[in-house]
CSV table of C-alpha atoms and ligand atoms in Angstrom, one decimal:
chain,number,residue,atom,x,y,z
A,1231,MET,CA,-11.9,-16.5,-21.8
A,1232,ILE,CA,-14.6,-16.7,-24.6
A,1233,THR,CA,-17.2,-19.4,-24.0
A,1234,LEU,CA,-19.7,-20.3,-26.7
A,1235,VAL,CA,-22.9,-21.7,-25.3
A,1236,THR,CA,-25.1,-23.4,-27.8
A,1237,GLY,CA,-28.7,-23.5,-26.6
A,1238,ALA,CA,-28.3,-20.3,-24.6
A,1239,ALA,CA,-32.0,-19.4,-24.9
A,1240,GLY,CA,-33.0,-22.6,-23.2
A,1241,PHE,CA,-33.5,-23.4,-19.5
A,1242,LEU,CA,-30.0,-24.7,-18.7
A,1243,GLY,CA,-28.2,-22.6,-21.3
A,1244,SER,CA,-29.6,-19.4,-19.7
A,1245,HIS,CA,-28.4,-20.4,-16.3
A,1246,LEU,CA,-25.0,-21.6,-17.5
A,1247,SER,CA,-24.5,-18.3,-19.4
A,1248,ALA,CA,-25.4,-16.2,-16.4
A,1249,ARG,CA,-23.0,-18.1,-14.2
A,1250,LEU,CA,-20.2,-17.8,-16.8
A,1251,LEU,CA,-20.8,-14.1,-17.0
A,1252,ALA,CA,-20.7,-13.8,-13.2
A,1253,ASP,CA,-17.4,-15.7,-13.3
A,1254,GLY,CA,-15.9,-13.2,-15.7
A,1255,HIS,CA,-16.2,-15.0,-19.1
A,1256,GLU,CA,-17.2,-13.4,-22.4
A,1257,VAL,CA,-20.2,-15.4,-23.5
A,1258,VAL,CA,-21.4,-16.0,-27.1
A,1259,GLY,CA,-24.9,-17.4,-26.9
A,1260,LEU,CA,-26.1,-19.3,-29.9
A,1261,ASP,CA,-29.7,-20.5,-30.5
A,1262,ASN,CA,-32.5,-20.7,-33.1
A,1263,PHE,CA,-35.4,-20.7,-30.5
A,1264,HIS,CA,-36.5,-24.2,-31.4
A,1265,SER,CA,-37.4,-24.8,-27.8
A,1266,GLY,CA,-35.9,-21.8,-26.1
A,1267,GLN,CA,-37.3,-18.4,-25.1
A,1268,GLN,CA,-36.5,-14.9,-26.5
A,1269,ALA,CA,-36.9,-13.6,-22.9
A,1270,ASN,CA,-33.8,-15.5,-21.8
A,1271,ILE,CA,-31.7,-13.8,-24.5
A,1272,ASP,CA,-33.2,-10.3,-23.8
A,1273,TRP,CA,-32.2,-10.7,-20.2
A,1274,LEU,CA,-28.7,-12.0,-21.0
A,1275,SER,CA,-28.2,-9.3,-23.7
A,1276,ALA,CA,-28.3,-6.6,-21.0
A,1277,HIS,CA,-24.8,-7.8,-20.0
A,1278,PRO,CA,-21.9,-6.1,-21.8
A,1279,ARG,CA,-19.9,-9.4,-22.1
A,1280,PHE,CA,-22.8,-11.3,-23.8
A,1281,ARG,CA,-23.3,-11.5,-27.5
A,1282,PHE,CA,-26.0,-13.5,-29.3
A,1283,VAL,CA,-25.8,-15.4,-32.6
A,1284,ARG,CA,-29.0,-16.7,-34.1
A,1285,HIS,CA,-28.1,-20.0,-35.9
A,1286,ASP,CA,-29.3,-23.5,-36.4
A,1287,VAL,CA,-26.6,-26.0,-35.3
A,1288,VAL,CA,-27.5,-28.5,-38.0
A,1289,LYS,CA,-25.5,-26.1,-40.2
A,1290,PRO,CA,-21.8,-25.6,-39.6
A,1291,TYR,CA,-20.5,-22.4,-38.0
A,1292,ASP,CA,-17.2,-20.7,-37.2
A,1293,ILE,CA,-17.1,-18.8,-33.9
A,1294,PRO,CA,-13.8,-18.1,-32.2
A,1295,CYS,CA,-13.8,-19.2,-28.6
A,1296,ASP,CA,-11.8,-21.0,-25.9
A,1297,LEU,CA,-14.6,-23.3,-24.7
A,1298,VAL,CA,-17.7,-24.7,-26.4
A,1299,CYS,CA,-20.6,-25.7,-24.1
A,1300,ASN,CA,-22.8,-27.8,-26.4
A,1301,LEU,CA,-26.4,-27.7,-25.1
A,1302,ALA,CA,-28.5,-27.0,-28.2
A,1303,CYS,CA,-31.1,-29.8,-28.4
A,1304,PRO,CA,-34.7,-30.0,-27.3
A,1305,ALA,CA,-34.8,-31.8,-24.0
A,1306,SER,CA,-38.5,-32.4,-23.1
A,1307,PRO,CA,-40.1,-35.5,-24.6
A,1308,PRO,CA,-43.0,-33.6,-26.2
A,1309,HIS,CA,-40.5,-31.2,-27.8
A,1310,TYR,CA,-38.0,-33.7,-29.0
A,1311,GLN,CA,-40.8,-36.1,-30.3
A,1312,ALA,CA,-42.6,-33.3,-32.2
A,1313,ASP,CA,-40.1,-33.6,-35.1
A,1314,PRO,CA,-38.0,-36.7,-34.3
A,1315,VAL,CA,-35.9,-36.6,-37.5
A,1316,TYR,CA,-34.9,-33.0,-36.8
A,1317,THR,CA,-34.0,-34.1,-33.2
A,1318,SER,CA,-31.7,-36.8,-34.6
A,1319,LYS,CA,-30.1,-34.2,-36.9
A,1320,ILE,CA,-29.6,-31.7,-34.1
A,1321,ALA,CA,-28.1,-34.4,-31.8
A,1322,PHE,CA,-25.7,-35.7,-34.5
A,1323,LEU,CA,-24.9,-32.7,-36.7
A,1324,GLY,CA,-25.1,-30.2,-33.8
A,1325,THR,CA,-22.5,-32.2,-31.8
A,1326,LEU,CA,-20.3,-32.7,-34.9
A,1327,HIS,CA,-20.3,-28.9,-35.7
A,1328,ALA,CA,-19.6,-28.0,-32.1
A,1329,LEU,CA,-16.6,-30.4,-32.1
A,1330,GLU,CA,-15.4,-29.0,-35.4
A,1331,ASN,CA,-15.7,-25.5,-34.2
A,1332,ALA,CA,-13.8,-26.4,-31.0
A,1333,GLN,CA,-11.0,-28.1,-33.0
A,1334,ARG,CA,-10.7,-25.2,-35.4
A,1335,HIS,CA,-10.2,-22.8,-32.4
A,1336,LYS,CA,-8.2,-25.2,-30.1
A,1337,ALA,CA,-11.1,-25.0,-27.6
A,1338,GLY,CA,-12.3,-27.5,-25.0
A,1339,LEU,CA,-15.8,-28.8,-25.2
A,1340,LEU,CA,-18.5,-29.6,-22.6
A,1341,GLN,CA,-21.2,-31.9,-24.0
A,1342,ALA,CA,-24.6,-31.9,-22.3
A,1343,SER,CA,-25.2,-35.6,-22.4
A,1344,THR,CA,-28.0,-37.3,-20.5
A,1345,SER,CA,-29.2,-40.1,-18.3
A,1346,GLU,CA,-31.4,-41.1,-21.3
A,1347,ILE,CA,-28.4,-42.8,-22.8
A,1348,TYR,CA,-29.1,-45.5,-20.1
A,1349,GLY,CA,-32.7,-45.9,-21.6
A,1350,ASP,CA,-35.0,-47.9,-19.3
A,1351,PRO,CA,-32.2,-49.0,-17.0
A,1352,LEU,CA,-31.9,-52.6,-15.9
A,1353,VAL,CA,-29.1,-51.6,-13.4
A,1354,HIS,CA,-30.1,-49.4,-10.5
A,1355,PRO,CA,-28.8,-46.9,-9.6
A,1356,GLN,CA,-26.9,-46.2,-12.8
A,1357,PRO,CA,-23.1,-46.0,-12.7
A,1358,GLU,CA,-21.1,-44.6,-15.7
A,1359,SER,CA,-20.0,-48.1,-16.6
A,1360,TYR,CA,-23.6,-49.2,-17.3
A,1361,GLN,CA,-24.1,-49.4,-21.1
A,1362,GLY,CA,-27.9,-49.0,-21.1
A,1363,ASN,CA,-31.1,-50.5,-22.3
A,1364,VAL,CA,-32.4,-48.3,-25.2
A,1365,ASN,CA,-35.1,-49.3,-27.7
A,1366,THR,CA,-33.7,-48.1,-31.0
A,1367,LEU,CA,-37.2,-48.1,-32.6
A,1368,GLY,CA,-39.3,-46.3,-30.0
A,1369,PRO,CA,-40.5,-42.6,-29.8
A,1370,ARG,CA,-37.7,-41.7,-27.4
A,1371,ALA,CA,-34.9,-43.1,-29.6
A,1372,CYS,CA,-34.4,-39.9,-31.7
A,1373,TYR,CA,-33.2,-38.3,-28.5
A,1374,ASP,CA,-31.6,-41.3,-26.7
A,1375,GLU,CA,-29.7,-42.6,-29.7
A,1376,GLY,CA,-29.0,-39.0,-30.8
A,1377,LYS,CA,-27.3,-38.4,-27.5
A,1378,ARG,CA,-25.5,-41.7,-27.7
A,1379,ILE,CA,-24.0,-40.9,-31.1
A,1380,GLY,CA,-23.1,-37.4,-29.6
A,1381,GLU,CA,-21.1,-39.3,-26.9
A,1382,THR,CA,-19.4,-41.4,-29.6
A,1383,LEU,CA,-18.4,-38.3,-31.6
A,1384,CYS,CA,-17.0,-36.7,-28.4
A,1385,ALA,CA,-15.1,-39.9,-27.5
A,1386,ASP,CA,-13.6,-40.2,-31.0
A,1387,PHE,CA,-12.6,-36.5,-31.2
A,1388,THR,CA,-10.9,-36.9,-27.8
A,1389,ARG,CA,-9.2,-40.3,-28.7
A,1390,LEU,CA,-7.9,-38.8,-31.9
A,1391,GLY,CA,-6.4,-35.8,-30.0
A,1392,ARG,CA,-8.6,-33.3,-31.9
A,1393,VAL,CA,-10.6,-31.9,-28.9
A,1394,ASP,CA,-10.7,-32.5,-25.2
A,1395,ALA,CA,-14.4,-33.2,-24.9
A,1396,ARG,CA,-16.0,-33.7,-21.5
A,1397,LEU,CA,-19.2,-35.7,-21.2
A,1398,GLY,CA,-21.6,-34.7,-18.4
A,1399,ARG,CA,-24.5,-37.1,-18.1
A,1400,ILE,CA,-27.2,-34.9,-16.7
A,1401,PHE,CA,-30.1,-36.5,-14.7
A,1402,ASN,CA,-33.5,-34.7,-14.5
A,1403,THR,CA,-32.7,-31.1,-13.6
A,1404,TYR,CA,-35.4,-28.4,-12.8
A,1405,GLY,CA,-35.6,-24.8,-11.7
A,1406,PRO,CA,-36.7,-21.3,-12.6
A,1407,ARG,CA,-36.7,-20.3,-16.3
A,1408,MET,CA,-38.1,-23.7,-17.4
A,1409,HIS,CA,-40.8,-22.9,-20.1
A,1410,GLU,CA,-44.3,-23.1,-18.6
A,1411,SER,CA,-45.4,-25.3,-21.5
A,1412,ASP,CA,-42.2,-27.3,-21.6
A,1413,GLY,CA,-44.0,-30.5,-20.8
A,1414,ARG,CA,-41.6,-32.0,-18.3
A,1415,VAL,CA,-43.0,-33.2,-15.1
A,1416,VAL,CA,-41.8,-30.6,-12.6
A,1417,SER,CA,-43.0,-27.6,-14.6
A,1418,ASN,CA,-46.2,-29.4,-15.6
A,1419,PHE,CA,-47.1,-30.2,-11.9
A,1420,ILE,CA,-46.3,-26.7,-10.6
A,1421,VAL,CA,-48.2,-24.9,-13.4
A,1422,GLN,CA,-51.2,-27.2,-13.0
A,1423,ALA,CA,-51.2,-26.7,-9.2
A,1424,LEU,CA,-50.9,-22.9,-9.5
A,1425,ARG,CA,-53.8,-22.8,-12.0
A,1426,GLY,CA,-56.0,-25.2,-9.9
A,1427,GLU,CA,-56.0,-27.7,-12.8
A,1428,ASP,CA,-55.8,-31.5,-12.5
A,1429,ILE,CA,-52.3,-32.8,-11.8
A,1430,THR,CA,-51.6,-35.3,-14.7
A,1431,ILE,CA,-49.7,-38.4,-13.6
A,1432,TYR,CA,-48.8,-40.7,-16.5
A,1433,GLY,CA,-49.4,-44.3,-15.5
A,1434,ASP,CA,-49.8,-45.3,-11.9
A,1435,GLY,CA,-47.1,-42.8,-10.7
A,1436,SER,CA,-44.8,-45.5,-9.3
A,1437,GLN,CA,-42.1,-44.7,-11.8
A,1438,THR,CA,-39.1,-42.8,-10.3
A,1439,ARG,CA,-36.8,-39.9,-11.1
A,1440,SER,CA,-34.1,-38.1,-9.1
A,1441,PHE,CA,-34.4,-34.4,-9.4
A,1442,CYS,CA,-31.5,-32.0,-9.3
A,1443,TYR,CA,-31.8,-28.3,-8.7
A,1444,VAL,CA,-30.3,-26.2,-11.5
A,1445,ASP,CA,-27.7,-24.4,-9.4
A,1446,ASP,CA,-26.2,-27.7,-8.2
A,1447,LEU,CA,-26.0,-29.0,-11.8
A,1448,ILE,CA,-24.2,-25.8,-13.0
A,1449,GLU,CA,-21.7,-26.1,-10.2
A,1450,GLY,CA,-21.0,-29.7,-11.2
A,1451,TRP,CA,-20.5,-28.8,-14.8
A,1452,LEU,CA,-18.1,-26.0,-14.0
A,1453,ARG,CA,-16.0,-28.3,-11.8
A,1454,LEU,CA,-16.0,-30.9,-14.6
A,1455,MET,CA,-14.6,-28.3,-17.0
A,1456,ALA,CA,-12.1,-27.1,-14.5
A,1457,GLN,CA,-10.3,-30.5,-14.4
A,1458,THR,CA,-6.9,-30.2,-15.9
A,1459,GLU,CA,-6.8,-33.9,-17.1
A,1460,THR,CA,-9.3,-35.3,-19.6
A,1461,VAL,CA,-12.0,-37.0,-17.5
A,1462,GLY,CA,-15.4,-38.6,-18.1
A,1463,PRO,CA,-18.1,-39.5,-18.8
A,1464,MET,CA,-19.5,-38.4,-15.5
A,1465,ASN,CA,-23.0,-38.6,-14.0
A,1466,LEU,CA,-24.3,-35.3,-12.7
A,1467,GLY,CA,-27.6,-35.4,-10.7
A,1468,ASN,CA,-29.2,-35.6,-7.4
A,1469,PRO,CA,-29.3,-39.2,-6.1
A,1470,THR,CA,-32.4,-38.8,-4.0
A,1471,GLU,CA,-35.2,-40.7,-5.7
A,1472,PHE,CA,-38.9,-40.0,-5.8
A,1473,THR,CA,-42.0,-41.6,-7.4
A,1474,MET,CA,-44.1,-39.3,-9.6
A,1475,LEU,CA,-46.9,-39.8,-7.1
A,1476,GLN,CA,-44.6,-38.5,-4.3
A,1477,LEU,CA,-43.6,-35.5,-6.5
A,1478,ALA,CA,-47.3,-34.7,-7.2
A,1479,GLU,CA,-48.2,-34.8,-3.5
A,1480,LEU,CA,-45.2,-32.7,-2.5
A,1481,THR,CA,-46.0,-30.1,-5.2
A,1482,LEU,CA,-49.7,-30.0,-4.0
A,1483,LYS,CA,-48.6,-29.5,-0.4
A,1484,LEU,CA,-46.2,-26.7,-1.3
A,1485,VAL,CA,-48.6,-24.9,-3.6
A,1486,GLY,CA,-51.8,-25.5,-1.8
A,1487,GLY,CA,-55.0,-25.1,-3.8
A,1488,LYS,CA,-57.7,-27.5,-4.9
A,1489,SER,CA,-56.1,-29.5,-7.8
A,1490,LYS,CA,-56.9,-33.2,-8.0
A,1491,ILE,CA,-54.5,-35.9,-9.1
A,1492,VAL,CA,-55.7,-37.7,-12.3
A,1493,HIS,CA,-54.0,-40.5,-14.2
A,1494,LYS,CA,-53.2,-40.5,-18.0
A,1495,PRO,CA,-51.7,-43.2,-20.1
A,1496,LEU,CA,-48.1,-43.9,-19.6
A,1497,PRO,CA,-46.1,-43.0,-22.7
A,1498,SER,CA,-44.3,-46.0,-24.3
A,1499,ASP,CA,-40.7,-46.7,-23.3
A,1500,ASP,CA,-41.1,-44.4,-20.2
A,1501,PRO,CA,-38.2,-45.4,-17.9
A,1502,LYS,CA,-39.5,-47.1,-14.8
A,1503,GLN,CA,-36.7,-46.0,-12.5
A,1504,ARG,CA,-33.8,-43.6,-12.6
A,1505,ARG,CA,-31.2,-42.6,-10.0
A,1506,PRO,CA,-27.6,-41.5,-10.6
A,1507,ASP,CA,-24.7,-43.2,-8.9
A,1508,ILE,CA,-22.5,-40.1,-8.4
A,1509,THR,CA,-19.6,-41.8,-6.7
A,1510,PHE,CA,-17.3,-40.7,-9.5
A,1511,ALA,CA,-18.3,-37.0,-9.3
A,1512,GLN,CA,-18.0,-37.0,-5.5
A,1513,LYS,CA,-14.5,-38.4,-5.7
A,1514,VAL,CA,-13.1,-36.4,-8.7
A,1515,LEU,CA,-15.0,-33.1,-8.4
A,1516,LYS,CA,-15.6,-33.2,-4.6
A,1517,TRP,CA,-19.2,-32.3,-5.7
A,1518,GLU,CA,-22.6,-33.4,-4.6
A,1519,PRO,CA,-26.0,-31.6,-4.8
A,1520,LYS,CA,-26.9,-29.4,-1.9
A,1521,VAL,CA,-30.5,-28.3,-2.6
A,1522,PRO,CA,-33.2,-30.8,-1.4
A,1523,LEU,CA,-36.3,-31.2,-3.6
A,1524,ALA,CA,-38.7,-29.3,-1.3
A,1525,GLN,CA,-36.4,-26.3,-1.2
A,1526,GLY,CA,-35.8,-26.3,-5.0
A,1527,LEU,CA,-39.5,-26.7,-5.7
A,1528,LYS,CA,-40.3,-23.7,-3.5
A,1529,LEU,CA,-37.8,-21.6,-5.5
A,1530,THR,CA,-39.3,-22.9,-8.8
A,1531,ILE,CA,-42.9,-22.3,-7.6
A,1532,ASP,CA,-42.0,-18.7,-6.7
A,1533,TYR,CA,-40.6,-18.2,-10.2
A,1534,PHE,CA,-43.8,-19.5,-11.8
A,1535,LYS,CA,-45.9,-17.4,-9.5
A,1536,THR,CA,-44.3,-14.3,-11.1
A,1537,LYS,CA,-45.2,-15.5,-14.7
B,2377,NAD,P1,-34.3,-26.5,-23.5
B,2377,NAD,O1,-35.2,-27.1,-24.5
B,2377,NAD,O2,-34.8,-25.5,-22.5
B,2377,NAD,O3,-33.0,-25.8,-24.2
B,2377,NAD,C1,-32.5,-26.3,-25.4
B,2377,NAD,C2,-32.0,-25.0,-26.2
B,2377,NAD,O4,-31.4,-25.5,-27.4
B,2377,NAD,C3,-33.3,-24.2,-26.6
B,2377,NAD,O5,-33.0,-22.8,-26.3
B,2377,NAD,C4,-33.4,-24.4,-28.1
B,2377,NAD,O6,-34.0,-23.4,-28.8
B,2377,NAD,C5,-32.0,-24.7,-28.5
B,2377,NAD,N1,-31.9,-25.5,-29.7
B,2377,NAD,C6,-32.6,-26.6,-30.0
B,2377,NAD,N2,-32.3,-27.0,-31.3
B,2377,NAD,C7,-31.5,-26.1,-31.8
B,2377,NAD,C8,-30.9,-25.9,-33.1
B,2377,NAD,N3,-31.1,-26.8,-34.1
B,2377,NAD,N4,-30.0,-24.9,-33.3
B,2377,NAD,C9,-29.8,-24.0,-32.3
B,2377,NAD,N5,-30.4,-24.1,-31.0
B,2377,NAD,C10,-31.2,-25.1,-30.8
B,2377,NAD,O7,-33.6,-27.7,-22.7
B,2377,NAD,P2,-32.6,-27.8,-21.4
B,2377,NAD,O8,-33.3,-28.5,-20.3
B,2377,NAD,O9,-32.1,-26.4,-21.2
B,2377,NAD,O10,-31.5,-28.7,-22.0
B,2377,NAD,C11,-30.3,-28.2,-22.4
B,2377,NAD,C12,-29.3,-29.4,-22.8
B,2377,NAD,O11,-29.1,-30.2,-21.7
B,2377,NAD,C13,-29.9,-30.3,-23.9
B,2377,NAD,O12,-28.8,-30.7,-24.7
B,2377,NAD,C14,-30.4,-31.5,-23.1
B,2377,NAD,O13,-30.4,-32.7,-23.9
B,2377,NAD,C15,-29.5,-31.6,-22.0
B,2377,NAD,N6,-30.1,-32.2,-20.8
B,2377,NAD,C16,-31.0,-31.6,-20.0
B,2377,NAD,C17,-31.6,-32.2,-18.9
B,2377,NAD,C18,-32.5,-31.5,-18.0
B,2377,NAD,O14,-33.0,-32.2,-17.1
B,2377,NAD,N7,-32.8,-30.3,-18.1
B,2377,NAD,C19,-31.2,-33.5,-18.6
B,2377,NAD,C20,-30.3,-34.2,-19.5
B,2377,NAD,C21,-29.7,-33.5,-20.5
B,2378,UDP,N1,-44.8,-37.3,-16.2
B,2378,UDP,C1,-46.1,-37.3,-15.6
B,2378,UDP,N2,-46.9,-36.2,-15.8
B,2378,UDP,C2,-46.6,-35.2,-16.6
B,2378,UDP,C3,-45.3,-35.2,-17.2
B,2378,UDP,C4,-44.5,-36.3,-17.0
B,2378,UDP,O1,-46.4,-38.2,-14.8
B,2378,UDP,O2,-47.4,-34.2,-16.7
B,2378,UDP,C5,-43.9,-38.5,-15.9
B,2378,UDP,C6,-43.3,-39.1,-17.2
B,2378,UDP,O3,-44.2,-40.1,-17.7
B,2378,UDP,C7,-42.0,-39.7,-16.6
B,2378,UDP,C8,-41.7,-38.7,-15.5
B,2378,UDP,O4,-42.9,-37.9,-15.2
B,2378,UDP,O5,-42.3,-40.9,-16.0
B,2378,UDP,C9,-40.6,-37.7,-15.9
B,2378,UDP,O6,-41.0,-37.1,-17.1
B,2378,UDP,P1,-40.1,-35.9,-17.8
B,2378,UDP,O7,-40.8,-35.7,-19.2
B,2378,UDP,O8,-40.0,-34.8,-16.9
B,2378,UDP,O9,-38.7,-36.5,-18.0
B,2378,UDP,P2,-38.1,-37.8,-18.5
B,2378,UDP,O10,-39.1,-38.9,-18.8
B,2378,UDP,O11,-37.4,-37.5,-19.8
B,2378,UDP,O12,-37.1,-38.3,-17.5
C-alpha cells in the first residue's frame, strides 16, 4: 500500500507518516516547508519505506499511490494569515490537485478538514449537521473558507464517483513535534512557561477550546480511512472543554517556574467556544480520545524540554 502524505514535514503529517510506516505502508511525503520542519523529514527519511518529494501543492503533481492524505496547509492563525491569498490558493488548488491525483491513480483520499468550518459557532457543542457561522471577510476567512471549498470539492468528487474522499473535521490537536514558534496556544504557553516568559492570554481567557492529543487523532483518522463504505464528514477531537485561562493555569502548574499571566488583545473573529460532538465517530468508528489534557501536556512539555 503506497500512501501519499501531503504536508508530511508538518506536525500532524510527521505523526501520520510515522504511524503509517509502523503499520507497513510505503509513504511518499510531499511538502514545500511553508510551515513545516526539515527535521521531521530528516527523521522520517531514515526509514527505508519513506520517500520525500519537495513540491508546492498549488501546482499539479502526478504521484502513483493507493491513498492520498491531504494535509498540506498552514494551520496556525499567524502562519495562515501571514500570506492569506496564498493560504486560499493552497486550500483550494492543493485540495483539487490532491483529488485529481487520487482519481488518476484510483486512490482513496483523506482530507484534513477542520472545526474552523463551523466558524464562531452559534450551536454548542458542534455536531456535523451544523452549517457554521463564518465571516467571509475577516482575517480567518482565507483558512475557514478555504477549508470549506476543500470540503465542497471532496463532496463533489465523491458524488460524481471520481474519488472516495473522507472528510475528518479535526478539532484543536496538540503534541510533540509542534513547531516552537508555531503560534498556537498549547505550544505558546508551554514554550513561554519553560523560558520563564509571560504567558500571553488573548482577551480575558474565557474563550474555550477542546484539545485532542495527537496519538488519539491519528487513531481516529486511520479508523475513518478503514471504513469500507463512504462515510463522513466526521468530527474528530476531544470533547473535554477548557477556557484558555484554565489551560494557562494547568500549564503553569505542570511546568512550574515563575511566569506571570498577561492579557493581550483578542484577535478579531476568534471563536468564543468550541467543542466537538463526537457521537458519530463513537458510533461508526468505535473511537474516542483516551489521553486527558494533563497527560498529553506532560508528554508535550517533555518534548519541548529536549529542544
Ligand atoms: P503544520 O503547519 O504543522 O503542517 C502543515 C504542513 O503543510 C507543513 O509541513 C507545511 O510546510 C505544508 N504545506 C503548507 N503549504 C504547502 C504547500 N503549498 N505545498 C506543500 N506543502 C505545504 O500544521 P498541522 O497542525 O500539522 O496541520 C496539518 C493539517 O491538518 C492542515 O491541513 C490543517 O488545516 C489540518 N488541521 C490541523 C489541526 C490541528 O489542530 N493541528 C486542526 C484542524 C485541521
Ligand atoms: N491564544 C491565546 N494565547 C496565545 C495563543 C492563542 O490566548 O498565545 C488563544 C486564541 O486567541 C484562541 C485560543 O487560544 O482563543 C486557541 O488559539 P489557537 O491559535 O491555538 O487555535 P484556534 O484559534 O485556531 O482554535
